[in-house]
Amino acid sequence: MAGRIRFTHYSDFGPFYAKPIIDIVAAYTHAPAFNESGAGIWNLHYDSQGDAQVAFSPSLEIGRRIDLGIGVLRAYARAGLTYWNDNDWSRDVTFEGMAAGDAGHANVFDGNEFYGRGTLGAELISTRSLAMRFEYQTRATTTS
C-alpha cells in the first residue's frame, strides 16, 4: 500500500517555465510468514514482516513550450534527489530442525537512503486534447 502527495508551482517566463516539485511518498510493505517443504530439518521458516517508509523528493523541472500548428510541444529536463527515511528490510529466518531458543538468522536488504534522479522528456498536446509523452529517466546512487 502506498500514497503520494505532490506539491508543485508553475512559474511562467514567456516560452520557458520553471516548475519546482516536492513529492512525499508513504509506503507500507507486508510479507506474510511461510514455510518451505521437502528438505526435512533444513526447511526454512520465514517470519512475517511489515515495514513503513517515507520518502521526500524535491526536484526542479525547466522546460520550453513550442506552439505547433497541431498543438503544443513541451520539452523539459528535471533533476532531483530522493531521501528514504528507512532504507533497509530485515526478515527473520529459522531452520525447521533448530533447537528451541536458537536465534536463526535474518535476511537483510540494505538499500541506499539517497538517490539522484534525472529526466529528459517531451510532451505533445494536440488541439484535440490528446497527449503523447516521451521520457528518459535515470537514477543514480552510491553504494553504502
Backbone as JSON, one array per atom type, in Angstrom:
{
  "sequence": "MAGRIRFTHYSDFGPFYAKPIIDIVAAYTHAPAFNESGAGIWNLHYDSQGDAQVAFSPSLEIGRRIDLGIGVLRAYARAGLTYWNDNDWSRDVTFEGMAAGDAGHANVFDGNEFYGRGTLGAELISTRSLAMRFEYQTRATTTS",
  "N": [[0.85, -1.15, 0.0], [0.57, 2.21, -0.8], [1.04, 5.77, -1.01], [1.01, 9.05, -2.47], [1.83, 12.48, -2.23], [1.89, 15.45, -4.0], [3.43, 18.54, -4.37], [3.52, 21.42, -6.27], [4.65, 24.16, -8.29], [4.06, 26.36, -10.91], [6.03, 28.41, -12.78], [5.95, 30.97, -15.02], [7.87, 32.06, -17.75], [7.64, 33.53, -20.27], [8.19, 31.82, -23.25], [9.48, 29.89, -21.82], [9.62, 27.88, -18.79], [9.66, 27.25, -15.25], [9.47, 24.72, -12.84], [9.24, 23.96, -9.68], [9.12, 20.99, -7.71], [7.78, 19.01, -5.14], [7.64, 15.9, -3.81], [6.05, 13.71, -1.58], [6.17, 10.56, -0.37], [4.56, 7.78, 0.97], [4.85, 4.47, 2.08], [3.79, 1.15, 2.74], [4.84, -2.07, 3.34], [4.09, -5.49, 3.44], [4.91, -8.8, 4.21], [3.74, -12.02, 4.38], [4.15, -14.73, 6.81], [5.8, -17.81, 5.96], [6.46, -21.29, 5.17], [9.02, -23.43, 4.0], [9.09, -26.58, 2.24], [9.95, -30.1, 1.94], [12.67, -30.43, 2.42], [13.22, -31.55, 4.82], [14.74, -31.32, 7.98], [16.03, -29.1, 7.16], [14.27, -27.33, 6.08], [13.11, -24.03, 5.69], [11.76, -21.52, 7.82], [10.07, -18.6, 7.46], [9.51, -15.62, 9.11], [6.67, -13.39, 9.46], [6.68, -10.06, 8.15], [6.55, -6.56, 8.35], [6.84, -3.23, 7.09], [7.15, 0.25, 7.24], [7.7, 3.11, 5.25], [8.92, 6.37, 4.39], [9.34, 8.79, 1.89], [11.05, 11.68, 0.73], [11.11, 13.94, -1.85], [12.5, 16.41, -3.47], [12.55, 18.34, -6.48], [13.47, 19.99, -9.58], [12.02, 21.21, -12.46], [12.72, 22.32, -15.68], [11.71, 23.89, -18.61], [10.5, 24.28, -22.03], [7.93, 25.69, -23.98], [6.6, 25.08, -27.16], [4.77, 26.34, -29.69], [2.91, 24.61, -32.02], [1.35, 23.95, -35.17], [-0.49, 21.89, -34.82], [-0.78, 21.65, -32.15], [0.72, 21.92, -28.88], [4.1, 21.63, -28.09], [5.96, 20.46, -25.44], [9.05, 20.61, -24.14], [11.37, 19.32, -21.78], [13.53, 19.23, -18.87], [14.36, 17.54, -15.9], [15.62, 17.5, -12.61], [16.53, 15.98, -9.55], [16.41, 14.88, -6.07], [16.05, 12.05, -3.97], [15.12, 11.1, -0.74], [14.98, 8.44, 1.48], [13.53, 7.54, 4.54], [13.85, 5.11, 5.84], [15.85, 2.68, 4.96], [16.22, -0.05, 4.86], [15.44, -3.6, 4.94], [14.45, -6.3, 6.84], [14.21, -9.73, 7.61], [13.35, -12.35, 9.7], [14.65, -15.66, 9.83], [14.43, -19.15, 10.32], [15.66, -22.53, 10.71], [13.77, -25.51, 10.3], [14.6, -27.68, 11.86], [15.93, -26.57, 14.04], [17.01, -26.19, 17.41], [14.95, -25.3, 20.22], [15.03, -21.92, 21.15], [17.3, -21.25, 19.68], [18.69, -18.67, 17.73], [18.55, -18.35, 14.94], [18.71, -16.68, 11.79], [18.86, -13.55, 9.97], [17.47, -12.38, 6.97], [18.62, -9.75, 5.16], [18.06, -6.76, 3.47], [19.81, -4.05, 2.48], [19.34, -1.01, 1.47], [19.95, 2.11, -0.28], [19.76, 5.39, 1.1], [19.71, 7.83, -0.2], [18.98, 9.01, -3.45], [19.84, 10.21, -6.61], [18.02, 11.78, -9.19], [17.13, 12.03, -12.63], [15.53, 13.42, -15.5], [14.69, 13.56, -18.92], [12.49, 14.88, -21.27], [9.63, 15.03, -23.52], [6.52, 16.38, -24.37], [3.62, 16.21, -26.25], [0.79, 18.01, -26.81], [-2.18, 17.92, -28.36], [-4.43, 19.94, -30.38], [-6.83, 18.73, -30.13], [-7.0, 17.8, -27.6], [-5.5, 15.5, -27.09], [-2.74, 13.7, -25.78], [0.74, 12.97, -25.91], [3.55, 11.53, -24.47], [7.05, 11.38, -24.08], [9.7, 10.05, -22.31], [12.9, 9.93, -20.75], [14.31, 8.46, -18.05], [16.54, 8.44, -15.28], [18.31, 7.05, -12.5], [20.61, 7.53, -9.89], [23.01, 6.43, -7.53], [25.14, 6.08, -4.67], [26.87, 3.28, -3.38], [26.43, 1.94, -0.13]],
  "CA": [[0.0, 0.0, 0.0], [1.39, 3.4, -0.9], [0.37, 7.0, -1.41], [1.91, 10.16, -2.8], [1.33, 13.86, -2.27], [2.8, 16.27, -4.8], [3.29, 19.98, -4.34], [4.24, 21.97, -7.42], [4.32, 25.54, -8.66], [4.42, 26.62, -12.3], [6.47, 29.79, -12.98], [5.97, 31.25, -16.46], [8.87, 33.01, -18.22], [7.43, 33.58, -21.71], [8.13, 30.45, -23.78], [10.14, 28.99, -20.87], [8.98, 27.78, -17.48], [10.35, 26.51, -14.19], [8.45, 24.08, -12.0], [9.74, 23.2, -8.52], [8.21, 19.89, -7.35], [8.09, 18.27, -3.92], [6.84, 14.68, -3.64], [6.15, 12.98, -0.33], [5.64, 9.22, -0.63], [4.48, 6.88, 2.12], [4.62, 3.11, 1.6], [3.81, 0.08, 3.73], [5.02, -3.37, 2.7], [3.91, -6.61, 4.35], [5.13, -10.13, 3.65], [3.25, -12.99, 5.38], [5.02, -15.84, 7.16], [5.61, -19.02, 5.18], [7.39, -22.38, 5.43], [9.45, -24.28, 2.89], [8.86, -28.01, 2.49], [10.69, -31.01, 1.08], [14.09, -30.54, 2.77], [13.32, -32.09, 6.17], [15.13, -30.37, 9.03], [16.61, -27.9, 6.51], [13.2, -26.43, 5.64], [13.2, -22.7, 6.3], [10.54, -20.84, 8.25], [10.21, -17.15, 7.36], [8.53, -14.89, 9.91], [6.02, -12.28, 8.75], [7.4, -8.8, 8.33], [5.94, -5.36, 7.79], [7.74, -2.09, 7.18], [6.63, 1.52, 6.71], [8.75, 4.0, 4.79], [8.51, 7.67, 3.86], [10.36, 9.4, 1.03], [10.94, 13.11, 0.45], [11.77, 14.1, -3.15], [12.45, 17.72, -4.14], [13.15, 18.38, -7.82], [13.21, 21.19, -10.37], [11.83, 20.97, -13.89], [12.87, 23.51, -16.52], [11.29, 23.48, -19.94], [10.1, 25.27, -23.03], [6.74, 25.39, -24.78], [6.72, 25.46, -28.57], [3.46, 26.25, -30.33], [2.9, 23.99, -33.34], [0.02, 24.08, -35.78], [-1.38, 20.82, -34.36], [-0.85, 21.66, -30.69], [1.85, 22.5, -28.16], [5.15, 20.71, -27.69], [6.62, 20.89, -24.21], [10.31, 19.89, -23.92], [11.75, 19.64, -20.41], [14.54, 18.47, -18.13], [14.06, 17.57, -14.46], [16.66, 16.91, -11.76], [16.11, 16.0, -8.16], [17.0, 13.99, -5.09], [15.07, 11.34, -3.14], [15.61, 10.62, 0.55], [14.11, 7.48, 2.16], [13.83, 7.55, 5.97], [14.14, 3.74, 6.29], [16.36, 2.1, 3.72], [16.54, -1.47, 4.94], [14.36, -4.58, 5.14], [15.01, -7.45, 7.52], [13.22, -10.78, 7.84], [13.93, -13.45, 10.48], [14.53, -16.98, 9.2], [14.95, -20.25, 11.14], [15.54, -23.87, 10.16], [12.76, -26.32, 10.97], [15.23, -28.58, 12.81], [16.7, -25.87, 15.06], [16.58, -26.37, 18.8], [14.23, -24.15, 20.79], [15.91, -20.9, 21.68], [18.3, -20.83, 18.71], [18.3, -17.38, 17.17], [18.36, -18.34, 13.49], [19.41, -15.57, 11.14], [17.97, -12.6, 9.32], [17.73, -11.95, 5.6], [18.62, -8.29, 5.23], [18.31, -5.94, 2.29], [20.22, -2.72, 2.92], [19.34, -0.12, 0.31], [20.52, 3.45, -0.09], [18.74, 6.35, 1.51], [19.68, 8.96, -1.12], [19.03, 8.73, -4.88], [19.74, 11.32, -7.54], [17.11, 11.44, -10.29], [17.15, 12.92, -13.78], [14.55, 13.11, -16.54], [14.58, 14.36, -20.14], [11.23, 14.48, -21.86], [8.86, 15.88, -24.43], [5.09, 16.07, -24.36], [2.86, 16.88, -27.31], [-0.63, 18.12, -26.5], [-2.81, 18.35, -29.6], [-5.59, 20.83, -30.25], [-7.99, 17.87, -29.83], [-6.8, 17.36, -26.22], [-4.77, 14.25, -27.0], [-1.38, 13.96, -25.31], [1.75, 11.93, -26.01], [4.73, 11.91, -23.69], [8.23, 10.54, -24.18], [10.61, 10.41, -21.23], [14.03, 9.1, -20.37], [14.58, 8.69, -16.63], [17.67, 7.73, -14.72], [18.55, 7.21, -11.07], [21.99, 7.24, -9.55], [23.25, 6.4, -6.1], [26.4, 5.45, -4.27], [26.61, 2.14, -2.51], [26.85, 2.22, 1.25]],
  "C": [[0.91, 1.23, 0.0], [0.54, 4.6, -1.29], [1.4, 8.09, -1.66], [1.15, 11.48, -2.77], [2.36, 14.66, -3.04], [2.42, 17.74, -4.67], [4.11, 20.53, -5.49], [3.78, 23.41, -7.67], [4.87, 25.79, -10.06], [4.77, 28.1, -12.43], [6.69, 30.03, -14.47], [7.0, 32.33, -16.77], [8.78, 33.1, -19.74], [7.34, 32.17, -22.26], [8.77, 29.42, -22.84], [9.35, 28.93, -19.57], [9.9, 27.04, -16.52], [9.27, 25.96, -13.26], [9.14, 23.33, -10.86], [8.67, 22.19, -8.09], [8.71, 19.29, -6.03], [7.11, 17.11, -3.83], [7.12, 14.12, -2.25], [5.43, 11.65, -0.55], [5.66, 8.43, 0.67], [4.14, 5.49, 1.58], [4.67, 2.14, 2.78], [3.87, -1.23, 2.97], [4.85, -4.45, 3.76], [4.13, -7.91, 3.59], [4.69, -11.14, 4.7], [4.3, -14.07, 5.66], [4.76, -17.01, 6.22], [6.7, -20.02, 5.52], [7.75, -23.07, 4.13], [9.12, -25.73, 3.23], [9.73, -28.83, 1.55], [12.15, -31.19, 1.44], [14.27, -31.03, 4.21], [13.69, -31.02, 7.19], [15.74, -29.09, 8.45], [15.54, -26.98, 5.93], [13.33, -25.11, 6.39], [11.82, -22.2, 6.68], [10.83, -19.34, 8.23], [9.11, -16.49, 8.18], [7.86, -13.82, 9.05], [6.78, -11.0, 9.06], [6.63, -7.67, 7.67], [6.88, -4.19, 7.99], [7.08, -0.87, 6.54], [7.81, 2.42, 6.36], [8.14, 5.3, 4.28], [9.66, 8.24, 3.04], [10.02, 10.88, 0.82], [11.75, 13.37, -0.81], [11.58, 15.51, -3.71], [13.1, 17.62, -5.53], [12.79, 19.7, -8.5], [13.12, 20.8, -11.83], [11.94, 22.31, -14.61], [12.52, 23.08, -17.94], [10.92, 24.65, -20.83], [8.87, 24.77, -23.76], [6.95, 25.92, -26.2], [5.35, 25.26, -29.2], [3.63, 25.7, -31.75], [1.5, 24.17, -33.92], [-0.97, 23.06, -35.25], [-1.51, 20.77, -32.84], [0.38, 22.32, -30.09], [2.82, 21.38, -27.8], [5.83, 21.29, -26.47], [7.85, 20.01, -24.02], [10.84, 20.3, -22.55], [12.88, 18.75, -19.92], [14.21, 18.63, -16.65], [15.21, 16.9, -13.72], [16.2, 17.01, -10.32], [16.83, 14.96, -7.32], [15.88, 13.33, -4.31], [15.76, 10.86, -1.88], [14.57, 9.69, 1.15], [14.5, 7.44, 3.64], [14.26, 6.17, 6.48], [14.57, 2.95, 5.07], [16.71, 0.63, 3.82], [15.29, -2.31, 5.2], [15.02, -5.8, 5.75], [13.89, -8.45, 7.8], [13.89, -11.95, 8.54], [13.61, -14.79, 9.84], [15.12, -18.01, 10.16], [14.81, -21.55, 10.37], [14.51, -24.66, 10.96], [13.39, -27.19, 12.07], [16.02, -27.89, 13.9], [16.13, -26.14, 16.45], [15.86, -25.12, 19.29], [15.23, -23.18, 21.4], [17.02, -20.48, 20.74], [17.8, -19.6, 17.96], [17.99, -17.42, 15.68], [19.19, -17.22, 12.87], [18.38, -14.64, 10.5], [18.42, -12.4, 7.88], [17.58, -10.44, 5.58], [18.89, -7.71, 3.85], [18.64, -4.55, 2.81], [20.34, -1.83, 1.7], [20.02, 1.2, 0.63], [19.42, 4.42, 0.3], [18.66, 7.56, 0.59], [19.81, 8.47, -2.56], [18.99, 10.05, -5.64], [18.87, 10.89, -8.7], [17.24, 12.48, -11.4], [16.16, 12.46, -14.83], [14.72, 14.08, -17.7], [13.3, 13.92, -20.81], [10.65, 15.49, -22.81], [7.41, 15.41, -24.37], [4.41, 16.89, -25.44], [1.39, 16.84, -26.93], [-1.31, 18.71, -27.73], [-3.98, 19.29, -29.32], [-6.87, 20.05, -29.96], [-7.87, 17.24, -28.44], [-6.23, 15.95, -26.09], [-3.34, 14.57, -26.59], [-0.51, 12.73, -25.52], [2.97, 12.42, -25.26], [5.83, 10.87, -23.89], [9.2, 11.0, -23.1], [11.76, 9.42, -21.15], [14.36, 9.45, -18.93], [15.8, 7.89, -16.2], [17.75, 8.0, -13.22], [20.0, 6.83, -10.81], [22.14, 7.28, -8.03], [24.65, 5.85, -5.86], [26.05, 4.28, -3.38], [27.14, 2.44, -1.12], [27.7, 1.11, 1.81]]
}
